């Protein structure tokens, strides 16, 4: 019973301290909130909210010799009668509707004027001889690209789309030229088939042009949640929780040294209470304090940031694993300290360095090349295992993987706890 | 002294910290229901002795019995009959006075209604019932001292150790504490009291043991100890010349028992100050020395300590 009295007393003291509360709950949520707002331009519904680029097209193309080819694989190409119309059709396709808004201008000057007056951001001017020059093996078909110089991202995407189109069409020209040069006149009839096949395998090889240009990759350790904002915020929240859980473990365990200095610990030893009960109560307080912190942060993060932690039957063991490893690490580290004057070394050095090392796997989530190395490095410190467990849980890894990580956390915890308890018992023997 | 009447029996205690011999062969007995003071300057070994008797420190040699329980063999039994008031304030400053008492009461095994009732009683004993819900950290030094004492009273101990409980507090709080010590004795408790204030030991104690440099150098009642200096009066004088010039002369003056000098002040122990003082003036005049101040004190523990060690008690 006395063990709970001591633990309860420590809990009351911890939760009465405004600074402790700020570090336990406020700072982790605040830091995560900062990232949440920093990346707030990410759509809550799962996509980037890039502003649409306003494109004005002056299609002056008068047409040229027709290729009897199918352009059915090219988006929006159904009604294209000239190459200029084909370019416009691609820009107006549904696949690009999220990225650009296309209007038409009657003349090149009107298109440029629209950019100059900032009513449009990009002007595309397709000259009158565009199709004709394309059909001429010795001529160079060009499109004028006129953009607002202050913008980069939107015009860059459109330029990429056009480049891809122009590259494809240039390829067609080269293929036809090579064929015509090498084939006998009776084989010229095959030109249409060659062009069709080339277009089928180049321009139309993807389902849509936009997807060929924008490669979407899901980080290996990101949650299944489609919302990219949460893909960023969730690991950060997990990292913050682990980082500050270790801080709480250490600072609560430091109350043993603090009580020694405040002389309440020696006084406790003058009461008819066994030393094992006194130290046990102190250790229990550390576990309970971190437990309250972790549970509160998990719930708060779910409510505030809509973070999906994963299946409940895995959240519980991972949370308990974090509580055990953070608490026992705090007890262990404090058992090595002479007095609270060394807390600067503990908090500024040990906890910060090991915490950052543990979180390195989060920082490297979107750098696939560094992910493996960073995960290996992070597993050198206990925080790394806690974060590994969290990420596995959020990624929906299979239960065995998660439980193995939890098991590893318990092994760390037992080692830290045994050493810490032994050292404290020696100290007060 | 019958064995049944002995609350604390200390036999040949020794304790060293490295090269420092903090306690060297200390032995004494405290009767039940009395106030027993350990008097000595800072560093005399009083707190180390109390710590050993509280079972906080294990003696290198020797043993002590508290209410018949050995500090070596039955430390838990010793703790259960003991209340300790440490020299430093040992309270949780972020808890209220009531919360502190409630927690410490539980540590002494009190629970439920009995605990609540006893906490209230103690709050009234220490005169803080109206401040029970105030945080200890906001209390004055004297109020903290009173709570510090209250904690030791919660389980109605048979023996209470008070280690310099009046250090650093205002005169009013000091008076309250001294009165409460007497009240505890009147309730039948045995009080082991350490102090370096001679006046406190003199006022409170039934028996006094004087410690110096880890050793017990004298013991007895106040009257018995004063007898050691032969009921001598102490005269402190300051002079216009070096004290060393008058010392050999004054030692030869008839009626002078002891002469010593410290910090330019000469202390003379005499049987009758009325007789000796004119002789001291006369000899000073012959040396062309002027006496600029005279302080006459009746025999007390200060004189005893001086007599036994050659040093003032407050050194």
PDB file of N, CA and C in Angstrom, chain B residues 1 8 27-31 33-39 50 160 162 181 190-195 201 204-210 216 218-220:
ATOM      1  N   UNK B   1      19.987   3.748  37.596  1.00  0.00           N
ATOM      2  CA  UNK B   1      18.963   3.834  36.556  1.00  0.00           C
ATOM      3  C   UNK B   1      18.518   2.423  36.168  1.00  0.00           C
ATOM      4  N   UNK B   8      16.890   5.192  25.701  1.00  0.00           N
ATOM      5  CA  UNK B   8      17.980   5.036  24.718  1.00  0.00           C
ATOM      6  C   UNK B   8      19.244   4.659  25.480  1.00  0.00           C
ATOM      7  N   UNK B  27      29.174   6.867  24.351  1.00  0.00           N
ATOM      8  CA  UNK B  27      28.236   6.054  25.144  1.00  0.00           C
ATOM      9  C   UNK B  27      27.431   6.984  26.050  1.00  0.00           C
ATOM     10  N   UNK B  28      26.136   6.762  26.117  1.00  0.00           N
ATOM     11  CA  UNK B  28      25.306   7.503  27.069  1.00  0.00           C
ATOM     12  C   UNK B  28      23.962   6.803  27.197  1.00  0.00           C
ATOM     13  N   UNK B  29      23.205   7.199  28.194  1.00  0.00           N
ATOM     14  CA  UNK B  29      21.874   6.628  28.398  1.00  0.00           C
ATOM     15  C   UNK B  29      20.868   7.757  28.590  1.00  0.00           C
ATOM     16  N   UNK B  30      19.697   7.562  28.017  1.00  0.00           N
ATOM     17  CA  UNK B  30      18.624   8.548  28.146  1.00  0.00           C
ATOM     18  C   UNK B  30      17.451   7.873  28.859  1.00  0.00           C
ATOM     19  N   UNK B  31      16.980   8.527  29.929  1.00  0.00           N
ATOM     20  CA  UNK B  31      15.852   7.952  30.659  1.00  0.00           C
ATOM     21  C   UNK B  31      14.538   8.258  29.950  1.00  0.00           C
ATOM     22  N   UNK B  33      11.033   9.619  29.177  1.00  0.00           N
ATOM     23  CA  UNK B  33      10.285  10.815  29.566  1.00  0.00           C
ATOM     24  C   UNK B  33      11.142  12.022  29.876  1.00  0.00           C
ATOM     25  N   UNK B  34      12.419  11.975  29.573  1.00  0.00           N
ATOM     26  CA  UNK B  34      13.250  13.146  29.840  1.00  0.00           C
ATOM     27  C   UNK B  34      13.692  13.820  28.543  1.00  0.00           C
ATOM     28  N   UNK B  35      14.167  15.038  28.687  1.00  0.00           N
ATOM     29  CA  UNK B  35      14.797  15.733  27.562  1.00  0.00           C
ATOM     30  C   UNK B  35      16.302  15.624  27.770  1.00  0.00           C
ATOM     31  N   UNK B  36      16.932  15.001  26.807  1.00  0.00           N
ATOM     32  CA  UNK B  36      18.374  14.788  26.881  1.00  0.00           C
ATOM     33  C   UNK B  36      19.003  15.566  25.728  1.00  0.00           C
ATOM     34  N   UNK B  37      19.917  16.456  26.058  1.00  0.00           N
ATOM     35  CA  UNK B  37      20.533  17.275  25.009  1.00  0.00           C
ATOM     36  C   UNK B  37      21.962  16.853  24.723  1.00  0.00           C
ATOM     37  N   UNK B  38      22.237  16.784  23.432  1.00  0.00           N
ATOM     38  CA  UNK B  38      23.628  16.633  22.999  1.00  0.00           C
ATOM     39  C   UNK B  38      24.098  18.023  22.612  1.00  0.00           C
ATOM     40  N   UNK B  39      25.030  18.564  23.373  1.00  0.00           N
ATOM     41  CA  UNK B  39      25.487  19.939  23.160  1.00  0.00           C
ATOM     42  C   UNK B  39      26.900  19.919  22.604  1.00  0.00           C
ATOM     43  N   UNK B  50      22.988  11.177  15.861  1.00  0.00           N
ATOM     44  CA  UNK B  50      21.537  11.089  15.641  1.00  0.00           C
ATOM     45  C   UNK B  50      21.233  10.206  14.428  1.00  0.00           C
ATOM     46  N   UNK B 160      11.580  10.858  20.496  1.00  0.00           N
ATOM     47  CA  UNK B 160      11.677  11.793  19.370  1.00  0.00           C
ATOM     48  C   UNK B 160      13.085  12.396  19.354  1.00  0.00           C
ATOM     49  N   UNK B 162      15.380  15.372  17.900  1.00  0.00           N
ATOM     50  CA  UNK B 162      15.281  16.714  17.302  1.00  0.00           C
ATOM     51  C   UNK B 162      16.694  17.226  17.089  1.00  0.00           C
ATOM     52  N   UNK B 181       8.684  21.497  22.718  1.00  0.00           N
ATOM     53  CA  UNK B 181       9.562  20.406  23.194  1.00  0.00           C
ATOM     54  C   UNK B 181       9.204  20.067  24.646  1.00  0.00           C
ATOM     55  N   UNK B 190      10.072  10.835  25.229  1.00  0.00           N
ATOM     56  CA  UNK B 190      11.500  11.012  25.487  1.00  0.00           C
ATOM     57  C   UNK B 190      12.074  11.823  24.331  1.00  0.00           C
ATOM     58  N   UNK B 191      12.796  12.883  24.668  1.00  0.00           N
ATOM     59  CA  UNK B 191      13.319  13.758  23.613  1.00  0.00           C
ATOM     60  C   UNK B 191      14.847  13.747  23.652  1.00  0.00           C
ATOM     61  N   UNK B 192      15.418  13.386  22.508  1.00  0.00           N
ATOM     62  CA  UNK B 192      16.874  13.530  22.346  1.00  0.00           C
ATOM     63  C   UNK B 192      17.089  14.753  21.476  1.00  0.00           C
ATOM     64  N   UNK B 193      17.705  15.754  22.056  1.00  0.00           N
ATOM     65  CA  UNK B 193      17.754  17.079  21.436  1.00  0.00           C
ATOM     66  C   UNK B 193      19.206  17.468  21.199  1.00  0.00           C
ATOM     67  N   UNK B 194      19.526  17.835  19.975  1.00  0.00           N
ATOM     68  CA  UNK B 194      20.902  18.300  19.735  1.00  0.00           C
ATOM     69  C   UNK B 194      20.878  19.795  19.464  1.00  0.00           C
ATOM     70  N   UNK B 195      21.879  20.447  19.957  1.00  0.00           N
ATOM     71  CA  UNK B 195      21.957  21.899  19.737  1.00  0.00           C
ATOM     72  C   UNK B 195      23.388  22.383  19.949  1.00  0.00           C
ATOM     73  N   UNK B 201      20.009  24.197  25.636  1.00  0.00           N
ATOM     74  CA  UNK B 201      20.303  22.979  26.399  1.00  0.00           C
ATOM     75  C   UNK B 201      20.076  23.236  27.883  1.00  0.00           C
ATOM     76  N   UNK B 204      16.140  23.575  28.543  1.00  0.00           N
ATOM     77  CA  UNK B 204      15.251  22.448  28.290  1.00  0.00           C
ATOM     78  C   UNK B 204      15.614  21.175  29.038  1.00  0.00           C
ATOM     79  N   UNK B 205      16.914  20.956  29.223  1.00  0.00           N
ATOM     80  CA  UNK B 205      17.370  19.580  29.436  1.00  0.00           C
ATOM     81  C   UNK B 205      17.298  19.100  30.877  1.00  0.00           C
ATOM     82  N   UNK B 206      16.943  17.821  30.978  1.00  0.00           N
ATOM     83  CA  UNK B 206      17.116  17.135  32.249  1.00  0.00           C
ATOM     84  C   UNK B 206      18.558  16.659  32.371  1.00  0.00           C
ATOM     85  N   UNK B 207      19.050  16.163  31.271  1.00  0.00           N
ATOM     86  CA  UNK B 207      20.457  15.759  31.227  1.00  0.00           C
ATOM     87  C   UNK B 207      21.094  16.294  29.951  1.00  0.00           C
ATOM     88  N   UNK B 208      22.383  16.558  30.062  1.00  0.00           N
ATOM     89  CA  UNK B 208      23.117  17.124  28.928  1.00  0.00           C
ATOM     90  C   UNK B 208      24.407  16.331  28.752  1.00  0.00           C
ATOM     91  N   UNK B 209      24.713  16.024  27.476  1.00  0.00           N
ATOM     92  CA  UNK B 209      26.017  15.451  27.176  1.00  0.00           C
ATOM     93  C   UNK B 209      26.731  16.419  26.255  1.00  0.00           C
ATOM     94  N   UNK B 210      27.961  16.738  26.587  1.00  0.00           N
ATOM     95  CA  UNK B 210      28.712  17.690  25.765  1.00  0.00           C
ATOM     96  C   UNK B 210      29.636  16.912  24.835  1.00  0.00           C
ATOM     97  N   UNK B 216      32.382  12.299  23.547  1.00  0.00           N
ATOM     98  CA  UNK B 216      31.581  12.822  24.638  1.00  0.00           C
ATOM     99  C   UNK B 216      32.556  13.255  25.724  1.00  0.00           C
ATOM    100  N   UNK B 218      31.728  15.335  28.491  1.00  0.00           N
ATOM    101  CA  UNK B 218      31.152  15.491  29.828  1.00  0.00           C
ATOM    102  C   UNK B 218      29.671  15.182  29.761  1.00  0.00           C
ATOM    103  N   UNK B 219      29.070  14.836  30.860  1.00  0.00           N
ATOM    104  CA  UNK B 219      27.645  14.556  30.884  1.00  0.00           C
ATOM    105  C   UNK B 219      27.078  14.718  32.281  1.00  0.00           C
ATOM    106  N   UNK B 220      25.784  15.014  32.339  1.00  0.00           N
ATOM    107  CA  UNK B 220      25.124  15.150  33.623  1.00  0.00           C
ATOM    108  C   UNK B 220      24.014  16.163  33.539  1.00  0.00           C
TER     109      UNK B 220
END
